[in-house]
Amino acid sequence: MKRPLKHLSRWLRLPLHRWQAKRRLAEYHARTRSLDEVIDWAMHFGGQGHMKVQTLQVPWEITQLAKAVQALEPKVILEIGTARGGTLLLWSYLASEEVIACDLNDMSRQAPIFSNFPPPQSRCRVSLLSGDSHRPEFKQRVAAALAGRKADFLFIDGDHTVGGVTADYLDYREFVRPGGIIAFHDIVEKQPLPTNQVAQFWQKLKQETPVEEFIHDAGQCGFGIGIVRVPD
Ligand SMILES: C[S@@+](CC[C@H](N)C(=O)[O-])C[C@H]1O[C@@H](n2cnc3c(N)ncnc32)[C@H](O)[C@@H]1O
């Protein structure tokens, strides 16, 4: 009986939580932000219920990734696995044209906040695609959203099983331009959850392809970001 009550309470408080998130977004947009500030906002935006914005990252790791992406001067960014929108906030700061954010979850409740992530002076727009990245029809929706463009950067942070992350890499790498970057989250071997199997995929990929790793501490539990640069 506890869970349905929790859901009802979240649903009833949604307008309040959305109002709070809008105020927080206005605070974020009140002045021009540096990259370091945006990373800090992505991790500590806060909020309640469905409107909480957050990313769980090691600051040094996400900063290295953000700098590598910024150096691409990205127009289009594709993200698989958006969750509470923390990394989406960051990509919305970096992309000049569009961020296409994909998640299994229905993101319609967060849409009024997520769609307004880009800074006021930015011409970037945010497209939210809810569905299973592994389904062929979902891939077609991504292709339609790209409309013939290639992404400069693809962030794979969705299904963390070895089969899931492998499928996302094989299915979506064709959408990244030559010279672009594909990044994976949670590449270190010691993960807190057994379903976090990205390390198994990563160890295999490393044998076949040149990679770069952003791992703050070799002994850490969880996290770690790996990138592959698409050959020119
Ligand atoms: C670790 S969270 C993403 C975190 C987010 N990138 C951030 O750091 O702010 C993983 C998300 O992937 C989504 N996901 C898992 N499997 C998926 C699939 N097959 N297709 C699309 N999204 C998926 C989950 O619903 C979850 O919200």
PDB file of C-alpha atoms and ligand atoms in Angstrom:
ATOM      1  CA  MET A   1       0.000   0.000   0.000  1.00  0.00           C
ATOM      2  CA  LYS A   2       3.006   2.265   0.554  1.00  0.00           C
ATOM      3  CA  ARG A   3       4.035   2.543  -3.107  1.00  0.00           C
ATOM      4  CA  PRO A   4       0.653   3.538  -4.640  1.00  0.00           C
ATOM      5  CA  LEU A   5       0.379   6.243  -1.958  1.00  0.00           C
ATOM      6  CA  LYS A   6       3.846   7.473  -2.820  1.00  0.00           C
ATOM      7  CA  HIS A   7       2.915   7.640  -6.524  1.00  0.00           C
ATOM      8  CA  LEU A   8      -0.340   9.492  -5.717  1.00  0.00           C
ATOM      9  CA  SER A   9       1.464  11.964  -3.525  1.00  0.00           C
ATOM     10  CA  ARG A  10       4.097  12.601  -6.228  1.00  0.00           C
ATOM     11  CA  TRP A  11       1.382  13.078  -8.823  1.00  0.00           C
ATOM     12  CA  LEU A  12      -0.619  15.495  -6.608  1.00  0.00           C
ATOM     13  CA  ARG A  13       2.478  17.530  -5.882  1.00  0.00           C
ATOM     14  CA  LEU A  14       3.601  17.618  -9.517  1.00  0.00           C
ATOM     15  CA  PRO A  15       2.407  21.224 -10.176  1.00  0.00           C
ATOM     16  CA  LEU A  16       4.318  22.443  -7.109  1.00  0.00           C
ATOM     17  CA  HIS A  17       7.438  20.498  -8.074  1.00  0.00           C
ATOM     18  CA  ARG A  18       7.227  21.800 -11.641  1.00  0.00           C
ATOM     19  CA  TRP A  19       6.899  25.373 -10.373  1.00  0.00           C
ATOM     20  CA  GLN A  20       9.954  24.871  -8.133  1.00  0.00           C
ATOM     21  CA  ALA A  21      11.941  23.423 -11.065  1.00  0.00           C
ATOM     22  CA  LYS A  22      10.987  26.407 -13.264  1.00  0.00           C
ATOM     23  CA  ARG A  23      12.232  28.804 -10.595  1.00  0.00           C
ATOM     24  CA  ARG A  24      15.481  26.878 -10.321  1.00  0.00           C
ATOM     25  CA  LEU A  25      15.861  26.950 -14.113  1.00  0.00           C
ATOM     26  CA  ALA A  26      15.318  30.716 -14.109  1.00  0.00           C
ATOM     27  CA  GLU A  27      18.088  31.002 -11.506  1.00  0.00           C
ATOM     28  CA  TYR A  28      20.382  28.909 -13.718  1.00  0.00           C
ATOM     29  CA  HIS A  29      19.553  31.073 -16.747  1.00  0.00           C
ATOM     30  CA  ALA A  30      19.959  34.348 -14.851  1.00  0.00           C
ATOM     31  CA  ARG A  31      23.516  34.791 -16.088  1.00  0.00           C
ATOM     32  CA  THR A  32      26.012  33.322 -18.509  1.00  0.00           C
ATOM     33  CA  ARG A  33      27.561  30.171 -17.080  1.00  0.00           C
ATOM     34  CA  SER A  34      31.053  28.708 -17.464  1.00  0.00           C
ATOM     35  CA  LEU A  35      31.434  25.029 -18.319  1.00  0.00           C
ATOM     36  CA  ASP A  36      32.471  24.252 -14.729  1.00  0.00           C
ATOM     37  CA  GLU A  37      29.372  25.999 -13.417  1.00  0.00           C
ATOM     38  CA  VAL A  38      27.096  24.054 -15.771  1.00  0.00           C
ATOM     39  CA  ILE A  39      28.634  20.773 -14.596  1.00  0.00           C
ATOM     40  CA  ASP A  40      27.993  21.823 -11.022  1.00  0.00           C
ATOM     41  CA  TRP A  41      24.376  22.685 -11.891  1.00  0.00           C
ATOM     42  CA  ALA A  42      23.929  19.334 -13.669  1.00  0.00           C
ATOM     43  CA  MET A  43      24.954  17.556 -10.484  1.00  0.00           C
ATOM     44  CA  HIS A  44      23.201  19.797  -7.968  1.00  0.00           C
ATOM     45  CA  PHE A  45      20.188  21.308  -9.758  1.00  0.00           C
ATOM     46  CA  GLY A  46      17.976  19.475  -7.292  1.00  0.00           C
ATOM     47  CA  GLY A  47      14.185  19.499  -7.146  1.00  0.00           C
ATOM     48  CA  GLN A  48      11.592  17.008  -5.957  1.00  0.00           C
ATOM     49  CA  GLY A  49       9.579  14.055  -7.227  1.00  0.00           C
ATOM     50  CA  HIS A  50       9.470  13.680 -10.987  1.00  0.00           C
ATOM     51  CA  MET A  51      10.967  17.131 -11.434  1.00  0.00           C
ATOM     52  CA  LYS A  52      14.285  16.418  -9.759  1.00  0.00           C
ATOM     53  CA  VAL A  53      17.201  17.089 -12.115  1.00  0.00           C
ATOM     54  CA  GLN A  54      20.385  15.212 -11.361  1.00  0.00           C
ATOM     55  CA  THR A  55      23.341  13.295 -12.697  1.00  0.00           C
ATOM     56  CA  LEU A  56      25.598  10.999 -10.703  1.00  0.00           C
ATOM     57  CA  GLN A  57      29.102  11.665 -11.959  1.00  0.00           C
ATOM     58  CA  VAL A  58      32.659  11.968 -10.755  1.00  0.00           C
ATOM     59  CA  PRO A  59      33.298  15.717 -11.349  1.00  0.00           C
ATOM     60  CA  TRP A  60      36.773  15.224 -12.860  1.00  0.00           C
ATOM     61  CA  GLU A  61      35.500  12.552 -15.281  1.00  0.00           C
ATOM     62  CA  ILE A  62      32.493  14.472 -16.592  1.00  0.00           C
ATOM     63  CA  THR A  63      34.645  17.606 -16.881  1.00  0.00           C
ATOM     64  CA  GLN A  64      37.171  15.781 -19.096  1.00  0.00           C
ATOM     65  CA  LEU A  65      34.347  14.460 -21.252  1.00  0.00           C
ATOM     66  CA  ALA A  66      32.655  17.867 -21.470  1.00  0.00           C
ATOM     67  CA  LYS A  67      35.933  19.492 -22.562  1.00  0.00           C
ATOM     68  CA  ALA A  68      36.457  16.844 -25.267  1.00  0.00           C
ATOM     69  CA  VAL A  69      32.895  17.412 -26.521  1.00  0.00           C
ATOM     70  CA  GLN A  70      33.243  21.201 -26.349  1.00  0.00           C
ATOM     71  CA  ALA A  71      36.396  20.987 -28.514  1.00  0.00           C
ATOM     72  CA  LEU A  72      34.226  19.465 -31.273  1.00  0.00           C
ATOM     73  CA  GLU A  73      32.063  22.629 -31.322  1.00  0.00           C
ATOM     74  CA  PRO A  74      29.079  20.280 -31.521  1.00  0.00           C
ATOM     75  CA  LYS A  75      25.944  21.124 -33.408  1.00  0.00           C
ATOM     76  CA  VAL A  76      24.005  17.932 -32.730  1.00  0.00           C
ATOM     77  CA  ILE A  77      24.256  15.642 -29.700  1.00  0.00           C
ATOM     78  CA  LEU A  78      22.471  12.308 -29.257  1.00  0.00           C
ATOM     79  CA  GLU A  79      22.003  10.809 -25.795  1.00  0.00           C
ATOM     80  CA  ILE A  80      20.714   7.330 -24.993  1.00  0.00           C
ATOM     81  CA  GLY A  81      19.701   7.277 -21.319  1.00  0.00           C
ATOM     82  CA  THR A  82      18.509  10.645 -20.011  1.00  0.00           C
ATOM     83  CA  ALA A  83      16.893   9.717 -16.669  1.00  0.00           C
ATOM     84  CA  ARG A  84      16.707  12.886 -14.530  1.00  0.00           C
ATOM     85  CA  GLY A  85      18.240  15.087 -17.207  1.00  0.00           C
ATOM     86  CA  GLY A  86      21.546  15.955 -15.538  1.00  0.00           C
ATOM     87  CA  THR A  87      23.754  15.188 -18.531  1.00  0.00           C
ATOM     88  CA  LEU A  88      21.044  16.587 -20.828  1.00  0.00           C
ATOM     89  CA  LEU A  89      21.516  19.965 -19.105  1.00  0.00           C
ATOM     90  CA  LEU A  90      25.206  19.796 -19.990  1.00  0.00           C
ATOM     91  CA  TRP A  91      24.692  18.731 -23.627  1.00  0.00           C
ATOM     92  CA  SER A  92      22.074  21.486 -23.998  1.00  0.00           C
ATOM     93  CA  TYR A  93      24.771  23.974 -23.035  1.00  0.00           C
ATOM     94  CA  LEU A  94      27.314  22.557 -25.488  1.00  0.00           C
ATOM     95  CA  ALA A  95      25.228  21.851 -28.625  1.00  0.00           C
ATOM     96  CA  SER A  96      24.430  24.763 -30.928  1.00  0.00           C
ATOM     97  CA  GLU A  97      21.615  23.113 -32.901  1.00  0.00           C
ATOM     98  CA  GLU A  98      19.874  20.194 -31.207  1.00  0.00           C
ATOM     99  CA  VAL A  99      20.097  17.595 -28.479  1.00  0.00           C
ATOM    100  CA  ILE A 100      18.114  14.412 -29.081  1.00  0.00           C
ATOM    101  CA  ALA A 101      17.543  12.773 -25.696  1.00  0.00           C
ATOM    102  CA  CYS A 102      16.261   9.181 -25.530  1.00  0.00           C
ATOM    103  CA  ASP A 103      14.937   7.192 -22.592  1.00  0.00           C
ATOM    104  CA  LEU A 104      12.668   4.247 -21.833  1.00  0.00           C
ATOM    105  CA  ASN A 105      10.836   6.543 -19.418  1.00  0.00           C
ATOM    106  CA  ASP A 106       7.989   8.764 -20.478  1.00  0.00           C
ATOM    107  CA  MET A 107       9.594  12.222 -20.310  1.00  0.00           C
ATOM    108  CA  SER A 108       6.403  14.207 -20.967  1.00  0.00           C
ATOM    109  CA  ARG A 109       6.176  15.365 -17.323  1.00  0.00           C
ATOM    110  CA  GLN A 110       9.702  16.760 -17.441  1.00  0.00           C
ATOM    111  CA  ALA A 111       9.328  18.147 -20.965  1.00  0.00           C
ATOM    112  CA  PRO A 112       8.537  21.751 -19.884  1.00  0.00           C
ATOM    113  CA  ILE A 113      11.817  21.788 -17.936  1.00  0.00           C
ATOM    114  CA  PHE A 114      14.057  19.647 -20.173  1.00  0.00           C
ATOM    115  CA  SER A 115      13.017  21.504 -23.351  1.00  0.00           C
ATOM    116  CA  ASN A 116      14.057  24.788 -21.782  1.00  0.00           C
ATOM    117  CA  PHE A 117      17.515  23.675 -20.661  1.00  0.00           C
ATOM    118  CA  PRO A 118      19.486  25.527 -23.373  1.00  0.00           C
ATOM    119  CA  PRO A 119      20.752  28.937 -22.192  1.00  0.00           C
ATOM    120  CA  PRO A 120      18.608  31.931 -23.237  1.00  0.00           C
ATOM    121  CA  GLN A 121      21.083  33.081 -25.905  1.00  0.00           C
ATOM    122  CA  SER A 122      21.356  29.559 -27.387  1.00  0.00           C
ATOM    123  CA  ARG A 123      19.547  28.434 -30.538  1.00  0.00           C
ATOM    124  CA  CYS A 124      19.752  24.797 -29.462  1.00  0.00           C
ATOM    125  CA  ARG A 125      16.533  22.844 -29.180  1.00  0.00           C
ATOM    126  CA  VAL A 126      15.853  19.696 -27.208  1.00  0.00           C
ATOM    127  CA  SER A 127      13.956  16.741 -28.660  1.00  0.00           C
ATOM    128  CA  LEU A 128      12.777  14.105 -26.197  1.00  0.00           C
ATOM    129  CA  LEU A 129      12.196  10.583 -27.526  1.00  0.00           C
ATOM    130  CA  SER A 130      10.683   8.093 -25.100  1.00  0.00           C
ATOM    131  CA  GLY A 131      10.994   4.393 -25.952  1.00  0.00           C
ATOM    132  CA  ASP A 132      13.288   1.389 -26.061  1.00  0.00           C
ATOM    133  CA  SER A 133      16.518   2.124 -27.927  1.00  0.00           C
ATOM    134  CA  HIS A 134      16.769  -1.548 -28.913  1.00  0.00           C
ATOM    135  CA  ARG A 135      13.586  -1.542 -30.977  1.00  0.00           C
ATOM    136  CA  PRO A 136      14.051  -1.020 -34.733  1.00  0.00           C
ATOM    137  CA  GLU A 137      11.149   1.453 -34.847  1.00  0.00           C
ATOM    138  CA  PHE A 138      12.820   3.537 -32.152  1.00  0.00           C
ATOM    139  CA  LYS A 139      16.015   3.708 -34.197  1.00  0.00           C
ATOM    140  CA  GLN A 140      13.876   4.930 -37.098  1.00  0.00           C
ATOM    141  CA  ARG A 141      12.509   7.705 -34.876  1.00  0.00           C
ATOM    142  CA  VAL A 142      16.070   8.755 -34.055  1.00  0.00           C
ATOM    143  CA  ALA A 143      16.962   8.740 -37.761  1.00  0.00           C
ATOM    144  CA  ALA A 144      13.889  10.873 -38.478  1.00  0.00           C
ATOM    145  CA  ALA A 145      14.864  13.343 -35.756  1.00  0.00           C
ATOM    146  CA  LEU A 146      18.360  13.597 -37.224  1.00  0.00           C
ATOM    147  CA  ALA A 147      16.834  14.180 -40.677  1.00  0.00           C
ATOM    148  CA  GLY A 148      20.028  13.280 -42.544  1.00  0.00           C
ATOM    149  CA  ARG A 149      22.362  15.097 -40.137  1.00  0.00           C
ATOM    150  CA  LYS A 150      25.053  13.270 -38.201  1.00  0.00           C
ATOM    151  CA  ALA A 151      25.580  13.775 -34.488  1.00  0.00           C
ATOM    152  CA  ASP A 152      28.902  15.227 -33.359  1.00  0.00           C
ATOM    153  CA  PHE A 153      28.641  13.336 -30.095  1.00  0.00           C
ATOM    154  CA  LEU A 154      26.765  10.233 -28.928  1.00  0.00           C
ATOM    155  CA  PHE A 155      26.500   9.519 -25.197  1.00  0.00           C
ATOM    156  CA  ILE A 156      25.562   5.908 -24.447  1.00  0.00           C
ATOM    157  CA  ASP A 157      24.250   5.677 -20.876  1.00  0.00           C
ATOM    158  CA  GLY A 158      21.053   3.621 -21.231  1.00  0.00           C
ATOM    159  CA  ASP A 159      20.823  -0.164 -20.880  1.00  0.00           C
ATOM    160  CA  HIS A 160      23.968  -1.104 -18.895  1.00  0.00           C
ATOM    161  CA  THR A 161      23.847  -4.865 -19.567  1.00  0.00           C
ATOM    162  CA  VAL A 162      26.616  -6.129 -21.814  1.00  0.00           C
ATOM    163  CA  GLY A 163      24.065  -7.034 -24.499  1.00  0.00           C
ATOM    164  CA  GLY A 164      22.320  -3.671 -24.150  1.00  0.00           C
ATOM    165  CA  VAL A 165      25.357  -1.429 -24.380  1.00  0.00           C
ATOM    166  CA  THR A 166      26.760  -3.502 -27.255  1.00  0.00           C
ATOM    167  CA  ALA A 167      23.478  -3.177 -29.154  1.00  0.00           C
ATOM    168  CA  ASP A 168      23.345   0.595 -28.598  1.00  0.00           C
ATOM    169  CA  TYR A 169      26.925   0.975 -29.856  1.00  0.00           C
ATOM    170  CA  LEU A 170      26.350  -1.160 -32.961  1.00  0.00           C
ATOM    171  CA  ASP A 171      22.949   0.376 -33.735  1.00  0.00           C
ATOM    172  CA  TYR A 172      23.695   4.072 -33.216  1.00  0.00           C
ATOM    173  CA  ARG A 173      27.383   4.573 -34.126  1.00  0.00           C
ATOM    174  CA  GLU A 174      26.390   5.079 -37.752  1.00  0.00           C
ATOM    175  CA  PHE A 175      24.692   8.332 -36.687  1.00  0.00           C
ATOM    176  CA  VAL A 176      27.976   9.921 -35.565  1.00  0.00           C
ATOM    177  CA  ARG A 177      30.028  11.981 -37.990  1.00  0.00           C
ATOM    178  CA  PRO A 178      33.660  11.180 -38.835  1.00  0.00           C
ATOM    179  CA  GLY A 179      35.793  12.883 -36.196  1.00  0.00           C
ATOM    180  CA  GLY A 180      32.907  12.746 -33.713  1.00  0.00           C
ATOM    181  CA  ILE A 181      32.947  11.084 -30.305  1.00  0.00           C
ATOM    182  CA  ILE A 182      31.026   8.167 -28.806  1.00  0.00           C
ATOM    183  CA  ALA A 183      31.193   7.993 -24.999  1.00  0.00           C
ATOM    184  CA  PHE A 184      30.192   5.323 -22.497  1.00  0.00           C
ATOM    185  CA  HIS A 185      29.501   5.774 -18.813  1.00  0.00           C
ATOM    186  CA  ASP A 186      30.372   3.243 -16.066  1.00  0.00           C
ATOM    187  CA  ILE A 187      33.340   1.543 -17.753  1.00  0.00           C
ATOM    188  CA  VAL A 188      35.247   0.580 -14.588  1.00  0.00           C
ATOM    189  CA  GLU A 189      35.124  -3.052 -13.564  1.00  0.00           C
ATOM    190  CA  LYS A 190      34.012  -2.713  -9.931  1.00  0.00           C
ATOM    191  CA  GLN A 191      30.332  -1.696 -10.260  1.00  0.00           C
ATOM    192  CA  PRO A 192      27.817  -1.555  -7.394  1.00  0.00           C
ATOM    193  CA  LEU A 193      25.068  -3.307  -9.403  1.00  0.00           C
ATOM    194  CA  PRO A 194      25.391  -6.678 -11.192  1.00  0.00           C
ATOM    195  CA  THR A 195      23.412  -5.246 -14.138  1.00  0.00           C
ATOM    196  CA  ASN A 196      26.148  -2.635 -14.705  1.00  0.00           C
ATOM    197  CA  GLN A 197      28.119  -4.668 -17.219  1.00  0.00           C
ATOM    198  CA  VAL A 198      29.550  -1.869 -19.344  1.00  0.00           C
ATOM    199  CA  ALA A 199      33.073  -2.883 -18.234  1.00  0.00           C
ATOM    200  CA  GLN A 200      32.730  -6.246 -20.007  1.00  0.00           C
ATOM    201  CA  PHE A 201      31.798  -4.479 -23.241  1.00  0.00           C
ATOM    202  CA  TRP A 202      34.562  -1.908 -22.739  1.00  0.00           C
ATOM    203  CA  GLN A 203      37.334  -4.468 -22.169  1.00  0.00           C
ATOM    204  CA  LYS A 204      36.421  -6.137 -25.473  1.00  0.00           C
ATOM    205  CA  LEU A 205      36.146  -2.843 -27.373  1.00  0.00           C
ATOM    206  CA  LYS A 206      39.590  -1.804 -26.129  1.00  0.00           C
ATOM    207  CA  GLN A 207      41.120  -4.840 -27.850  1.00  0.00           C
ATOM    208  CA  GLU A 208      39.664  -3.763 -31.205  1.00  0.00           C
ATOM    209  CA  THR A 209      39.634   0.039 -31.223  1.00  0.00           C
ATOM    210  CA  PRO A 210      41.775   2.948 -29.969  1.00  0.00           C
ATOM    211  CA  VAL A 211      40.053   4.420 -26.922  1.00  0.00           C
ATOM    212  CA  GLU A 212      40.575   7.087 -24.251  1.00  0.00           C
ATOM    213  CA  GLU A 213      39.565   6.669 -20.633  1.00  0.00           C
ATOM    214  CA  PHE A 214      38.602   9.209 -18.005  1.00  0.00           C
ATOM    215  CA  ILE A 215      38.869   7.351 -14.706  1.00  0.00           C
ATOM    216  CA  HIS A 216      39.489   9.479 -11.654  1.00  0.00           C
ATOM    217  CA  ASP A 217      40.804   6.711  -9.405  1.00  0.00           C
ATOM    218  CA  ALA A 218      41.757   3.234 -10.633  1.00  0.00           C
ATOM    219  CA  GLY A 219      40.415   1.714  -7.389  1.00  0.00           C
ATOM    220  CA  GLN A 220      37.021   3.431  -7.467  1.00  0.00           C
ATOM    221  CA  CYS A 221      33.743   1.546  -7.347  1.00  0.00           C
ATOM    222  CA  GLY A 222      31.553   2.416 -10.325  1.00  0.00           C
ATOM    223  CA  PHE A 223      31.719   5.339 -12.753  1.00  0.00           C
ATOM    224  CA  GLY A 224      34.496   5.852 -15.317  1.00  0.00           C
ATOM    225  CA  ILE A 225      33.958   7.282 -18.790  1.00  0.00           C
ATOM    226  CA  GLY A 226      35.382   5.844 -21.997  1.00  0.00           C
ATOM    227  CA  ILE A 227      35.418   7.442 -25.417  1.00  0.00           C
ATOM    228  CA  VAL A 228      35.962   6.325 -28.979  1.00  0.00           C
ATOM    229  CA  ARG A 229      36.706   8.815 -31.749  1.00  0.00           C
ATOM    230  CA  VAL A 230      35.040   7.944 -35.050  1.00  0.00           C
ATOM    231  CA  PRO A 231      37.792   7.774 -37.702  1.00  0.00           C
ATOM    232  CA  ASP A 232      37.891  10.707 -40.163  1.00  0.00           C
TER     233      ASP A 232
HETATM  234  C1  LIG B   1      22.128   5.919 -15.720  1.00  0.00           C
HETATM  235  S1  LIG B   1      20.598   6.520 -16.280  1.00  0.00           S
HETATM  236  C2  LIG B   1      21.069   7.868 -17.341  1.00  0.00           C
HETATM  237  C3  LIG B   1      21.702   8.997 -16.605  1.00  0.00           C
HETATM  238  C4  LIG B   1      21.905  10.274 -17.368  1.00  0.00           C
HETATM  239  N1  LIG B   1      22.662  10.058 -18.595  1.00  0.00           N
HETATM  240  C5  LIG B   1      22.654  11.260 -16.520  1.00  0.00           C
HETATM  241  O1  LIG B   1      23.820  10.974 -16.175  1.00  0.00           O
HETATM  242  O2  LIG B   1      22.095  12.303 -16.183  1.00  0.00           O
HETATM  243  C6  LIG B   1      20.090   5.291 -17.407  1.00  0.00           C
HETATM  244  C7  LIG B   1      18.774   5.577 -18.108  1.00  0.00           C
HETATM  245  O3  LIG B   1      18.718   4.724 -19.245  1.00  0.00           O
HETATM  246  C8  LIG B   1      17.396   4.369 -19.473  1.00  0.00           C
HETATM  247  N2  LIG B   1      17.365   3.140 -20.277  1.00  0.00           N
HETATM  248  C9  LIG B   1      17.650   1.876 -19.877  1.00  0.00           C
HETATM  249  N3  LIG B   1      17.471   1.009 -20.887  1.00  0.00           N
HETATM  250  C10 LIG B   1      17.066   1.735 -21.953  1.00  0.00           C
HETATM  251  C11 LIG B   1      16.689   1.408 -23.284  1.00  0.00           C
HETATM  252  N4  LIG B   1      16.711   0.150 -23.739  1.00  0.00           N
HETATM  253  N5  LIG B   1      16.304   2.418 -24.107  1.00  0.00           N
HETATM  254  C12 LIG B   1      16.278   3.696 -23.669  1.00  0.00           C
HETATM  255  N6  LIG B   1      16.620   4.062 -22.414  1.00  0.00           N
HETATM  256  C13 LIG B   1      17.009   3.096 -21.576  1.00  0.00           C
HETATM  257  C14 LIG B   1      16.800   4.203 -18.096  1.00  0.00           C
HETATM  258  O4  LIG B   1      15.386   4.393 -18.121  1.00  0.00           O
HETATM  259  C15 LIG B   1      17.537   5.289 -17.292  1.00  0.00           C
HETATM  260  O5  LIG B   1      16.738   6.439 -17.163  1.00  0.00           O
END
